[in-house]
PDB file of C-alpha atoms and ligand atoms in Angstrom:
ATOM      1  CA  MET A 973      -6.479 -14.526  19.471  1.00  0.00           C
ATOM      2  CA  SER A 974      -9.197 -11.822  19.024  1.00  0.00           C
ATOM      3  CA  GLN A 975      -9.918  -9.959  15.823  1.00  0.00           C
ATOM      4  CA  ALA A 976      -8.418  -6.768  16.980  1.00  0.00           C
ATOM      5  CA  ASP A 977      -4.991  -8.710  17.708  1.00  0.00           C
ATOM      6  CA  LEU A 978      -4.756  -9.797  14.198  1.00  0.00           C
ATOM      7  CA  VAL A 979      -3.383  -6.329  13.208  1.00  0.00           C
ATOM      8  CA  ARG A 980      -1.179  -4.615  16.041  1.00  0.00           C
ATOM      9  CA  TYR A 981      -1.842  -0.679  16.091  1.00  0.00           C
ATOM     10  CA  GLU A 982       0.740   1.871  17.296  1.00  0.00           C
ATOM     11  CA  LEU A 983       0.849   5.502  16.890  1.00  0.00           C
ATOM     12  CA  ASP A 984       4.175   7.047  17.028  1.00  0.00           C
ATOM     13  CA  GLY A 985       4.646  10.716  16.814  1.00  0.00           C
ATOM     14  CA  GLY A 986       1.694  11.031  14.350  1.00  0.00           C
ATOM     15  CA  ILE A 987       2.595   8.001  12.293  1.00  0.00           C
ATOM     16  CA  ALA A 988       0.321   4.977  12.573  1.00  0.00           C
ATOM     17  CA  ILE A 989       2.083   1.613  12.392  1.00  0.00           C
ATOM     18  CA  LEU A 990      -0.156  -1.270  11.260  1.00  0.00           C
ATOM     19  CA  THR A 991       1.393  -4.912  11.764  1.00  0.00           C
ATOM     20  CA  LEU A 992      -0.277  -7.831  10.139  1.00  0.00           C
ATOM     21  CA  ASN A 993       0.120 -10.242  13.058  1.00  0.00           C
ATOM     22  CA  ARG A 994      -0.399 -13.724  12.067  1.00  0.00           C
ATOM     23  CA  PRO A 995       3.059 -14.958  11.573  1.00  0.00           C
ATOM     24  CA  GLU A 996       2.121 -18.644  12.207  1.00  0.00           C
ATOM     25  CA  LYS A 997       0.155 -18.585   8.951  1.00  0.00           C
ATOM     26  CA  ARG A 998       2.528 -16.289   7.229  1.00  0.00           C
ATOM     27  CA  ASN A 999       0.127 -13.244   7.749  1.00  0.00           C
ATOM     28  CA  ALA A1000      -2.347 -14.965   5.398  1.00  0.00           C
ATOM     29  CA  LEU A1001      -5.401 -12.668   4.673  1.00  0.00           C
ATOM     30  CA  SER A1002      -8.318 -14.340   6.596  1.00  0.00           C
ATOM     31  CA  ALA A1003     -11.731 -12.566   6.756  1.00  0.00           C
ATOM     32  CA  PRO A1004     -11.030 -11.466  10.477  1.00  0.00           C
ATOM     33  CA  LEU A1005      -7.612 -10.206   9.604  1.00  0.00           C
ATOM     34  CA  VAL A1006      -8.995  -8.010   6.852  1.00  0.00           C
ATOM     35  CA  GLU A1007     -11.662  -6.643   9.107  1.00  0.00           C
ATOM     36  CA  ALA A1008      -9.093  -5.892  11.772  1.00  0.00           C
ATOM     37  CA  LEU A1009      -7.187  -4.042   9.043  1.00  0.00           C
ATOM     38  CA  HIS A1010     -10.194  -2.090   8.136  1.00  0.00           C
ATOM     39  CA  ASP A1011     -10.811  -0.959  11.747  1.00  0.00           C
ATOM     40  CA  ALA A1012      -6.949  -0.055  11.968  1.00  0.00           C
ATOM     41  CA  ILE A1013      -6.975   1.952   8.726  1.00  0.00           C
ATOM     42  CA  THR A1014     -10.162   3.772  10.010  1.00  0.00           C
ATOM     43  CA  ARG A1015      -8.228   4.536  13.202  1.00  0.00           C
ATOM     44  CA  ALA A1016      -5.174   5.709  11.448  1.00  0.00           C
ATOM     45  CA  GLN A1017      -7.169   8.099   8.945  1.00  0.00           C
ATOM     46  CA  ALA A1018      -8.732   9.698  12.043  1.00  0.00           C
ATOM     47  CA  GLU A1019      -5.636  10.347  14.279  1.00  0.00           C
ATOM     48  CA  ALA A1020      -2.533  10.012  12.149  1.00  0.00           C
ATOM     49  CA  ARG A1021      -0.634  12.062   9.325  1.00  0.00           C
ATOM     50  CA  ALA A1022       0.751   8.968   7.607  1.00  0.00           C
ATOM     51  CA  ALA A1023       0.701   5.338   8.098  1.00  0.00           C
ATOM     52  CA  VAL A1024       2.919   2.307   7.542  1.00  0.00           C
ATOM     53  CA  ILE A1025       1.594  -1.414   6.942  1.00  0.00           C
ATOM     54  CA  CYS A1026       4.004  -4.220   7.788  1.00  0.00           C
ATOM     55  CA  GLY A1027       4.033  -7.730   8.514  1.00  0.00           C
ATOM     56  CA  GLU A1028       5.259  -9.682  11.777  1.00  0.00           C
ATOM     57  CA  GLY A1029       7.742 -12.440  11.115  1.00  0.00           C
ATOM     58  CA  GLU A1030       9.690 -13.435   8.054  1.00  0.00           C
ATOM     59  CA  HIS A1031       6.989 -12.547   5.579  1.00  0.00           C
ATOM     60  CA  PHE A1032       4.794  -9.587   4.676  1.00  0.00           C
ATOM     61  CA  SER A1033       1.836 -11.804   3.449  1.00  0.00           C
ATOM     62  CA  ALA A1034       1.045 -15.260   1.817  1.00  0.00           C
ATOM     63  CA  GLY A1035      -2.103 -13.571   0.543  1.00  0.00           C
ATOM     64  CA  LEU A1036      -5.425 -14.890   0.575  1.00  0.00           C
ATOM     65  CA  ASP A1037      -6.267 -17.540   3.348  1.00  0.00           C
ATOM     66  CA  LEU A1038      -6.507 -20.655   1.087  1.00  0.00           C
ATOM     67  CA  ALA A1039      -8.094 -22.765   3.960  1.00  0.00           C
ATOM     68  CA  GLU A1040     -11.050 -20.337   4.350  1.00  0.00           C
ATOM     69  CA  HIS A1041     -11.519 -19.637   0.676  1.00  0.00           C
ATOM     70  CA  ALA A1042     -11.960 -23.370  -0.181  1.00  0.00           C
ATOM     71  CA  LYS A1043     -15.200 -23.154   1.652  1.00  0.00           C
ATOM     72  CA  ARG A1044     -16.811 -20.240  -0.123  1.00  0.00           C
ATOM     73  CA  SER A1045     -19.635 -20.556  -2.792  1.00  0.00           C
ATOM     74  CA  PRO A1046     -19.289 -18.441  -5.881  1.00  0.00           C
ATOM     75  CA  ILE A1047     -21.479 -15.739  -4.669  1.00  0.00           C
ATOM     76  CA  GLU A1048     -19.553 -15.754  -1.256  1.00  0.00           C
ATOM     77  CA  GLY A1049     -16.625 -15.334  -3.256  1.00  0.00           C
ATOM     78  CA  VAL A1050     -17.846 -12.289  -5.127  1.00  0.00           C
ATOM     79  CA  HIS A1051     -18.961 -10.581  -1.572  1.00  0.00           C
ATOM     80  CA  HIS A1052     -15.549 -11.408  -0.233  1.00  0.00           C
ATOM     81  CA  SER A1053     -13.778  -9.749  -3.132  1.00  0.00           C
ATOM     82  CA  ARG A1054     -15.924  -6.760  -3.104  1.00  0.00           C
ATOM     83  CA  ARG A1055     -15.249  -6.284   0.680  1.00  0.00           C
ATOM     84  CA  TRP A1056     -11.396  -6.300  -0.118  1.00  0.00           C
ATOM     85  CA  HIS A1057     -12.048  -3.701  -2.821  1.00  0.00           C
ATOM     86  CA  GLU A1058     -13.976  -1.583  -0.393  1.00  0.00           C
ATOM     87  CA  ILE A1059     -11.270  -1.685   2.192  1.00  0.00           C
ATOM     88  CA  PHE A1060      -8.272  -1.228  -0.163  1.00  0.00           C
ATOM     89  CA  ASP A1061     -10.163   1.620  -2.065  1.00  0.00           C
ATOM     90  CA  ARG A1062     -10.797   3.323   1.361  1.00  0.00           C
ATOM     91  CA  MET A1063      -7.236   3.187   2.221  1.00  0.00           C
ATOM     92  CA  GLU A1064      -5.856   4.075  -1.506  1.00  0.00           C
ATOM     93  CA  GLY A1065      -8.179   7.160  -1.674  1.00  0.00           C
ATOM     94  CA  GLY A1066      -8.273   8.419   1.782  1.00  0.00           C
ATOM     95  CA  PRO A1067      -7.000  11.524   3.522  1.00  0.00           C
ATOM     96  CA  ILE A1068      -3.308  10.169   4.569  1.00  0.00           C
ATOM     97  CA  PRO A1069      -0.575   8.540   2.623  1.00  0.00           C
ATOM     98  CA  PHE A1070       0.032   4.875   3.349  1.00  0.00           C
ATOM     99  CA  PHE A1071       3.603   2.998   3.186  1.00  0.00           C
ATOM    100  CA  ALA A1072       4.206  -0.595   2.985  1.00  0.00           C
ATOM    101  CA  ALA A1073       7.278  -2.309   4.470  1.00  0.00           C
ATOM    102  CA  LEU A1074       7.870  -5.570   2.738  1.00  0.00           C
ATOM    103  CA  GLN A1075       9.971  -8.686   3.534  1.00  0.00           C
ATOM    104  CA  GLY A1076       9.858 -12.329   2.455  1.00  0.00           C
ATOM    105  CA  ALA A1077       6.636 -13.380   0.715  1.00  0.00           C
ATOM    106  CA  VAL A1078       4.556 -10.570  -1.048  1.00  0.00           C
ATOM    107  CA  VAL A1079       2.299 -12.962  -2.533  1.00  0.00           C
ATOM    108  CA  GLY A1080      -1.075 -12.989  -4.326  1.00  0.00           C
ATOM    109  CA  GLY A1081      -3.598 -11.042  -2.043  1.00  0.00           C
ATOM    110  CA  GLY A1082      -0.393  -9.570  -0.193  1.00  0.00           C
ATOM    111  CA  LEU A1083       0.819  -7.951  -3.287  1.00  0.00           C
ATOM    112  CA  GLU A1084      -2.667  -6.719  -4.045  1.00  0.00           C
ATOM    113  CA  LEU A1085      -2.719  -5.048  -0.422  1.00  0.00           C
ATOM    114  CA  ALA A1086       0.653  -3.657  -1.007  1.00  0.00           C
ATOM    115  CA  ALA A1087      -0.272  -2.240  -4.339  1.00  0.00           C
ATOM    116  CA  SER A1088      -3.198  -0.257  -2.836  1.00  0.00           C
ATOM    117  CA  VAL A1089      -0.732   1.916  -0.746  1.00  0.00           C
ATOM    118  CA  GLN A1090       1.118   4.867  -2.175  1.00  0.00           C
ATOM    119  CA  VAL A1091       4.716   3.910  -1.491  1.00  0.00           C
ATOM    120  CA  ARG A1092       6.330   0.326  -1.118  1.00  0.00           C
ATOM    121  CA  VAL A1093       9.678  -0.345   0.580  1.00  0.00           C
ATOM    122  CA  ALA A1094      11.003  -3.914   0.223  1.00  0.00           C
ATOM    123  CA  ASP A1095      14.030  -5.381   2.111  1.00  0.00           C
ATOM    124  CA  GLU A1096      16.300  -7.662   0.044  1.00  0.00           C
ATOM    125  CA  THR A1097      14.593 -10.757   1.195  1.00  0.00           C
ATOM    126  CA  ALA A1098      11.283  -9.942  -0.401  1.00  0.00           C
ATOM    127  CA  PHE A1099       9.914 -11.927  -3.202  1.00  0.00           C
ATOM    128  CA  PHE A1100       7.009 -11.226  -5.316  1.00  0.00           C
ATOM    129  CA  ALA A1101       4.615 -13.651  -6.895  1.00  0.00           C
ATOM    130  CA  LEU A1102       0.959 -14.147  -8.216  1.00  0.00           C
ATOM    131  CA  PRO A1103       0.274 -17.955  -7.804  1.00  0.00           C
ATOM    132  CA  GLU A1104      -3.471 -17.683  -8.483  1.00  0.00           C
ATOM    133  CA  GLY A1105      -3.226 -19.883 -11.629  1.00  0.00           C
ATOM    134  CA  THR A1106      -1.663 -22.636  -9.789  1.00  0.00           C
ATOM    135  CA  ARG A1107      -4.179 -22.457  -7.112  1.00  0.00           C
ATOM    136  CA  GLY A1108      -7.022 -22.645  -9.664  1.00  0.00           C
ATOM    137  CA  ILE A1109      -8.311 -19.170  -8.772  1.00  0.00           C
ATOM    138  CA  PHE A1110      -7.882 -15.552 -10.076  1.00  0.00           C
ATOM    139  CA  VAL A1111      -6.888 -12.258  -8.452  1.00  0.00           C
ATOM    140  CA  GLY A1112      -9.689 -10.729  -6.273  1.00  0.00           C
ATOM    141  CA  GLY A1113      -8.269  -7.874  -4.206  1.00  0.00           C
ATOM    142  CA  GLY A1114      -7.932  -5.248  -6.989  1.00  0.00           C
ATOM    143  CA  GLY A1115      -4.805  -6.831  -8.538  1.00  0.00           C
ATOM    144  CA  SER A1116      -6.168  -6.810 -12.219  1.00  0.00           C
ATOM    145  CA  VAL A1117      -6.313  -3.206 -11.899  1.00  0.00           C
ATOM    146  CA  ARG A1118      -3.560  -1.895  -9.490  1.00  0.00           C
ATOM    147  CA  VAL A1119      -0.820  -4.599 -10.072  1.00  0.00           C
ATOM    148  CA  ALA A1120      -1.521  -4.372 -13.803  1.00  0.00           C
ATOM    149  CA  ARG A1121      -1.106  -0.757 -13.734  1.00  0.00           C
ATOM    150  CA  LEU A1122       2.070  -0.792 -11.818  1.00  0.00           C
ATOM    151  CA  MET A1123       4.015  -3.330 -13.808  1.00  0.00           C
ATOM    152  CA  GLY A1124       2.066  -3.632 -16.973  1.00  0.00           C
ATOM    153  CA  VAL A1125      -0.244  -6.301 -18.331  1.00  0.00           C
ATOM    154  CA  ALA A1126       2.360  -8.518 -20.037  1.00  0.00           C
ATOM    155  CA  ARG A1127       4.424  -8.958 -16.943  1.00  0.00           C
ATOM    156  CA  MET A1128       1.375  -9.621 -14.740  1.00  0.00           C
ATOM    157  CA  THR A1129       0.106 -12.144 -17.318  1.00  0.00           C
ATOM    158  CA  ASP A1130       3.438 -13.881 -17.236  1.00  0.00           C
ATOM    159  CA  MET A1131       3.634 -13.907 -13.564  1.00  0.00           C
ATOM    160  CA  MET A1132       0.160 -15.359 -13.126  1.00  0.00           C
ATOM    161  CA  LEU A1133       0.427 -17.987 -16.098  1.00  0.00           C
ATOM    162  CA  THR A1134       3.778 -19.290 -14.972  1.00  0.00           C
ATOM    163  CA  GLY A1135       3.619 -18.746 -11.182  1.00  0.00           C
ATOM    164  CA  ARG A1136       7.126 -17.288 -11.287  1.00  0.00           C
ATOM    165  CA  SER A1137       8.536 -15.475  -8.173  1.00  0.00           C
ATOM    166  CA  ILE A1138      10.656 -12.382  -8.787  1.00  0.00           C
ATOM    167  CA  SER A1139      13.179 -10.694  -6.415  1.00  0.00           C
ATOM    168  CA  ALA A1140      13.026  -7.356  -4.740  1.00  0.00           C
ATOM    169  CA  GLU A1141      15.544  -5.976  -7.403  1.00  0.00           C
ATOM    170  CA  ARG A1142      13.505  -6.947 -10.201  1.00  0.00           C
ATOM    171  CA  ALA A1143      10.317  -5.872  -8.515  1.00  0.00           C
ATOM    172  CA  GLU A1144      11.827  -2.326  -8.114  1.00  0.00           C
ATOM    173  CA  ALA A1145      12.801  -2.369 -11.900  1.00  0.00           C
ATOM    174  CA  TRP A1146       9.337  -3.508 -12.696  1.00  0.00           C
ATOM    175  CA  ASN A1147       7.795  -0.725 -10.530  1.00  0.00           C
ATOM    176  CA  LEU A1148       6.262  -2.959  -7.794  1.00  0.00           C
ATOM    177  CA  CYS A1149       8.146  -1.224  -5.262  1.00  0.00           C
ATOM    178  CA  GLN A1150       9.855   2.132  -5.040  1.00  0.00           C
ATOM    179  CA  TYR A1151      12.751   1.263  -2.691  1.00  0.00           C
ATOM    180  CA  VAL A1152      14.923  -1.658  -1.982  1.00  0.00           C
ATOM    181  CA  VAL A1153      16.812  -1.698   1.365  1.00  0.00           C
ATOM    182  CA  PRO A1154      19.052  -4.299   3.251  1.00  0.00           C
ATOM    183  CA  LYS A1155      17.440  -7.130   5.232  1.00  0.00           C
ATOM    184  CA  GLY A1156      15.483  -6.094   8.164  1.00  0.00           C
ATOM    185  CA  GLN A1157      15.399  -2.466   7.483  1.00  0.00           C
ATOM    186  CA  ALA A1158      12.234  -2.017   5.450  1.00  0.00           C
ATOM    187  CA  ARG A1159      10.037  -0.929   8.281  1.00  0.00           C
ATOM    188  CA  ALA A1160      12.422   1.660   9.704  1.00  0.00           C
ATOM    189  CA  HIS A1161      12.995   3.153   6.152  1.00  0.00           C
ATOM    190  CA  ALA A1162       9.253   3.185   5.554  1.00  0.00           C
ATOM    191  CA  VAL A1163       8.544   5.030   8.804  1.00  0.00           C
ATOM    192  CA  GLU A1164      11.303   7.504   7.915  1.00  0.00           C
ATOM    193  CA  LEU A1165       9.607   8.113   4.710  1.00  0.00           C
ATOM    194  CA  ALA A1166       6.149   8.392   6.366  1.00  0.00           C
ATOM    195  CA  ARG A1167       7.585  11.073   8.613  1.00  0.00           C
ATOM    196  CA  LYS A1168       8.739  13.080   5.530  1.00  0.00           C
ATOM    197  CA  ALA A1169       5.406  12.836   4.045  1.00  0.00           C
ATOM    198  CA  ALA A1170       3.627  13.686   7.363  1.00  0.00           C
ATOM    199  CA  GLY A1171       5.556  16.981   7.198  1.00  0.00           C
ATOM    200  CA  ASN A1172       3.869  18.148   4.010  1.00  0.00           C
ATOM    201  CA  ALA A1173       0.843  20.366   4.037  1.00  0.00           C
ATOM    202  CA  ALA A1174      -2.135  18.151   4.402  1.00  0.00           C
ATOM    203  CA  MET A1175      -3.869  19.543   1.283  1.00  0.00           C
ATOM    204  CA  SER A1176      -1.006  18.669  -0.906  1.00  0.00           C
ATOM    205  CA  ASN A1177      -0.890  15.216   0.417  1.00  0.00           C
ATOM    206  CA  TYR A1178      -4.597  14.930  -0.241  1.00  0.00           C
ATOM    207  CA  ALA A1179      -4.238  16.163  -3.666  1.00  0.00           C
ATOM    208  CA  ILE A1180      -1.256  13.786  -4.500  1.00  0.00           C
ATOM    209  CA  ILE A1181      -3.257  10.913  -3.122  1.00  0.00           C
ATOM    210  CA  ASN A1182      -6.606  11.567  -4.691  1.00  0.00           C
ATOM    211  CA  ALA A1183      -6.145  13.886  -7.480  1.00  0.00           C
ATOM    212  CA  LEU A1184      -2.987  12.269  -9.158  1.00  0.00           C
ATOM    213  CA  PRO A1185      -4.560   8.633  -9.659  1.00  0.00           C
ATOM    214  CA  ARG A1186      -7.878  10.060 -10.964  1.00  0.00           C
ATOM    215  CA  ILE A1187      -6.101  12.363 -13.464  1.00  0.00           C
ATOM    216  CA  GLN A1188      -4.432   9.090 -14.925  1.00  0.00           C
ATOM    217  CA  ASP A1189      -8.065   7.865 -15.643  1.00  0.00           C
ATOM    218  CA  MET A1190      -8.936  11.034 -17.489  1.00  0.00           C
ATOM    219  CA  ALA A1191      -8.481  12.142 -21.082  1.00  0.00           C
ATOM    220  CA  ARG A1192      -5.322  14.113 -21.513  1.00  0.00           C
ATOM    221  CA  GLY A1193      -7.274  17.596 -21.721  1.00  0.00           C
ATOM    222  CA  ASP A1194      -9.631  16.837 -18.924  1.00  0.00           C
ATOM    223  CA  GLY A1195      -6.573  15.729 -16.775  1.00  0.00           C
ATOM    224  CA  LEU A1196      -4.683  19.177 -17.543  1.00  0.00           C
ATOM    225  CA  PHE A1197      -7.871  21.110 -16.842  1.00  0.00           C
ATOM    226  CA  VAL A1198      -8.635  19.393 -13.315  1.00  0.00           C
ATOM    227  CA  GLU A1199      -4.834  19.993 -12.470  1.00  0.00           C
ATOM    228  CA  SER A1200      -5.231  23.561 -12.745  1.00  0.00           C
ATOM    229  CA  PHE A1201      -8.078  23.590 -10.335  1.00  0.00           C
ATOM    230  CA  VAL A1202      -6.489  21.284  -7.980  1.00  0.00           C
ATOM    231  CA  SER A1203      -3.300  23.284  -8.252  1.00  0.00           C
ATOM    232  CA  ALA A1204      -5.026  26.579  -7.387  1.00  0.00           C
ATOM    233  CA  MET A1205      -7.114  25.029  -4.632  1.00  0.00           C
ATOM    234  CA  THR A1206      -4.061  23.612  -2.869  1.00  0.00           C
ATOM    235  CA  ALA A1207      -2.158  26.765  -3.128  1.00  0.00           C
ATOM    236  CA  ALA A1208      -4.943  28.838  -1.539  1.00  0.00           C
ATOM    237  CA  ALA A1209      -4.797  26.839   1.558  1.00  0.00           C
ATOM    238  CA  PRO A1210      -3.377  29.056   4.455  1.00  0.00           C
ATOM    239  CA  GLU A1211      -0.751  26.384   4.986  1.00  0.00           C
ATOM    240  CA  ALA A1212       0.662  26.778   1.472  1.00  0.00           C
ATOM    241  CA  GLU A1213       0.829  30.707   2.056  1.00  0.00           C
ATOM    242  CA  GLU A1214       2.821  30.324   5.038  1.00  0.00           C
ATOM    243  CA  ARG A1215       5.082  27.766   3.454  1.00  0.00           C
ATOM    244  CA  LEU A1216       5.678  29.899   0.370  1.00  0.00           C
ATOM    245  CA  ARG A1217       6.533  32.952   2.472  1.00  0.00           C
ATOM    246  CA  ALA A1218       9.024  30.957   4.693  1.00  0.00           C
ATOM    247  CA  PHE A1219      11.008  29.937   1.595  1.00  0.00           C
ATOM    248  CA  VAL A1220      11.017  33.498   0.303  1.00  0.00           C
ATOM    249  CA  GLU A1221      12.151  34.786   3.756  1.00  0.00           C
ATOM    250  CA  LYS A1222      14.896  31.911   3.780  1.00  0.00           C
ATOM    251  CA  ARG A1223      13.259  29.957   6.726  1.00  0.00           C
ATOM    252  CA  ALA A1224      12.636  26.920   4.907  1.00  0.00           C
ATOM    253  CA  ALA A1225      15.034  24.147   3.778  1.00  0.00           C
ATOM    254  CA  LYS A1226      16.419  24.250   0.230  1.00  0.00           C
ATOM    255  CA  VAL A1227      15.837  21.163  -1.960  1.00  0.00           C
ATOM    256  CA  ALA A1228      18.632  18.689  -1.234  1.00  0.00           C
ATOM    257  CA  ARG A1229      20.978  17.078  -3.803  1.00  0.00           C
ATOM    258  CA  PRO A1230      20.280  13.422  -4.213  1.00  0.00           C
ATOM    259  CA  ASP A1231      22.254  10.972  -1.984  1.00  0.00           C
ATOM    260  CA  ALA A1232      25.473   9.589  -3.380  1.00  0.00           C
TER     261      ALA A1232
HETATM  262  C1  LIG B1488      -1.479 -20.494   4.858  1.00  0.00           C
HETATM  263  C2  LIG B1488      -1.111 -19.671   3.553  1.00  0.00           C
HETATM  264  C3  LIG B1488      -2.288 -19.234   2.944  1.00  0.00           C
HETATM  265  C4  LIG B1488       0.661 -20.287   4.488  1.00  0.00           C
HETATM  266  N1  LIG B1488      -3.517 -19.538   3.357  1.00  0.00           N
HETATM  267  N2  LIG B1488      -2.606 -20.884   5.115  1.00  0.00           N
HETATM  268  N3  LIG B1488      -1.026 -17.637  -1.590  1.00  0.00           N
HETATM  269  C5  LIG B1488      -0.252 -18.743  -1.803  1.00  0.00           C
HETATM  270  O1  LIG B1488      -0.453 -19.442  -2.606  1.00  0.00           O
HETATM  271  C6  LIG B1488       1.014 -18.792  -1.015  1.00  0.00           C
HETATM  272  C7  LIG B1488       0.957 -20.029  -0.092  1.00  0.00           C
HETATM  273  N4  LIG B1488       2.039 -20.070   0.918  1.00  0.00           N
HETATM  274  C8  LIG B1488       3.351 -20.478   0.766  1.00  0.00           C
HETATM  275  O2  LIG B1488       3.672 -20.574  -0.406  1.00  0.00           O
HETATM  276  C9  LIG B1488       4.316 -20.520   1.687  1.00  0.00           C
HETATM  277  O3  LIG B1488       3.533 -20.670   2.972  1.00  0.00           O
HETATM  278  C10 LIG B1488       5.098 -19.200   1.926  1.00  0.00           C
HETATM  279  C11 LIG B1488       6.203 -19.298   0.747  1.00  0.00           C
HETATM  280  C12 LIG B1488       4.454 -18.028   1.926  1.00  0.00           C
HETATM  281  C13 LIG B1488       6.046 -19.473   3.478  1.00  0.00           C
HETATM  282  O4  LIG B1488       6.677 -20.664   3.406  1.00  0.00           O
HETATM  283  P1  LIG B1488       6.975 -21.231   4.808  1.00  0.00           P
HETATM  284  O5  LIG B1488       7.881 -22.575   4.509  1.00  0.00           O
HETATM  285  O6  LIG B1488       7.684 -19.979   5.446  1.00  0.00           O
HETATM  286  O7  LIG B1488       5.661 -21.464   5.605  1.00  0.00           O
HETATM  287  P2  LIG B1488       4.667 -22.922   5.394  1.00  0.00           P
HETATM  288  O8  LIG B1488       5.284 -23.860   6.231  1.00  0.00           O
HETATM  289  O9  LIG B1488       4.356 -22.902   4.068  1.00  0.00           O
HETATM  290  O10 LIG B1488       3.336 -22.331   6.246  1.00  0.00           O
HETATM  291  C14 LIG B1488       3.290 -21.997   7.573  1.00  0.00           C
HETATM  292  C15 LIG B1488       1.805 -22.118   7.975  1.00  0.00           C
HETATM  293  O11 LIG B1488       1.035 -21.252   7.337  1.00  0.00           O
HETATM  294  C16 LIG B1488       1.231 -23.519   7.326  1.00  0.00           C
HETATM  295  O12 LIG B1488       0.223 -23.884   8.115  1.00  0.00           O
HETATM  296  P3  LIG B1488       0.335 -25.028   9.247  1.00  0.00           P
HETATM  297  O13 LIG B1488      -0.866 -25.152   9.992  1.00  0.00           O
HETATM  298  O14 LIG B1488       0.737 -26.334   8.543  1.00  0.00           O
HETATM  299  O15 LIG B1488       1.528 -24.559  10.155  1.00  0.00           O
HETATM  300  C17 LIG B1488       0.564 -22.894   5.978  1.00  0.00           C
HETATM  301  O16 LIG B1488      -0.413 -23.791   5.772  1.00  0.00           O
HETATM  302  C18 LIG B1488      -0.156 -21.797   6.414  1.00  0.00           C
HETATM  303  N5  LIG B1488      -0.104 -20.840   5.242  1.00  0.00           N
HETATM  304  N6  LIG B1488       0.349 -19.486   3.640  1.00  0.00           N
HETATM  305  C19 LIG B1488      -3.724 -20.253   4.516  1.00  0.00           C
HETATM  306  N7  LIG B1488      -2.243 -18.398   2.019  1.00  0.00           N
HETATM  307  C20 LIG B1488      -8.246 -11.947  -3.075  1.00  0.00           C
HETATM  308  S1  LIG B1488      -7.757 -13.105  -4.147  1.00  0.00           S
HETATM  309  C21 LIG B1488      -6.046 -13.285  -3.769  1.00  0.00           C
HETATM  310  C22 LIG B1488      -5.564 -14.642  -4.400  1.00  0.00           C
HETATM  311  C23 LIG B1488      -4.323 -15.154  -3.605  1.00  0.00           C
HETATM  312  O17 LIG B1488      -3.767 -14.583  -2.672  1.00  0.00           O
HETATM  313  S2  LIG B1488      -3.558 -16.410  -4.329  1.00  0.00           S
HETATM  314  C24 LIG B1488      -2.282 -16.746  -3.219  1.00  0.00           C
HETATM  315  C25 LIG B1488      -2.350 -17.568  -2.129  1.00  0.00           C
END
């Protein structure tokens, strides 16, 4: 299998769908697969308005390729981890929103990858774990920052020390995913959500993806100050003017009530 085949790429009506395609190894994230993911992310960011990452087979991803990692020296391990950071950072802070569709194992580096996208949709077969402690290693794909922020340090410490797996339902309660859907429906639901996001003004999406996380890193007063500027800049885009006028002239949809 060539490197490009390790991540299947489709473009469907402006939505890029990136499928981790190594099901025989449970989509373990080998170096060639991560490079293929990088290329697919770059392509999606150039031509799509939103993207979905999913995994072929019964599992989203079994995380780091342990067979490959066993052969790395410490300095090779540092470079390897920094390369994951670079690629995941580029996706997290890029021009378009990414959605993840999760089923089966969302484990170790698979959870770190999922934590780098904006919205996670799990089906009820999904289970989440951080077995790094049992493997004698540590998170290296950004988990100590991203996963800890999503669910909190105490829960992450517990998962890493005990190697426990948690269900999709608990993962939603713990903020590791935002949606839980019936078995087999994660991808379709993630695509549907991506389509909604793709319909937003590009400038709004850019601000949501890039300003919101940065503001969380700022002191309160700095965050509020920056918010005012991002807000004014976003509203100054011609697309915003037209959208505001459309609502006033009753051409735009009203906000819907929540589903029952
Ligand atoms: C792998 C990997 C892998 C499977 N690296 N080859 N991740 C883990 O500790 C998870 C390890 N994997 C598992 O616990 C299980 O494979 C699963 C629960 C995910 C799936 O179980 P199952 O029964 O469906 O599959 P399997 O029979 O265990 O695996 C099928 C094949 O995939 C088998 O290879 P084969 O040649 O014997 O067929 C497995 O060896 C292979 N495989 N997972 C390499 N991870 C940047 S730091 C991040 C740190 C981490 O990610 S730590 C977490 C590592």
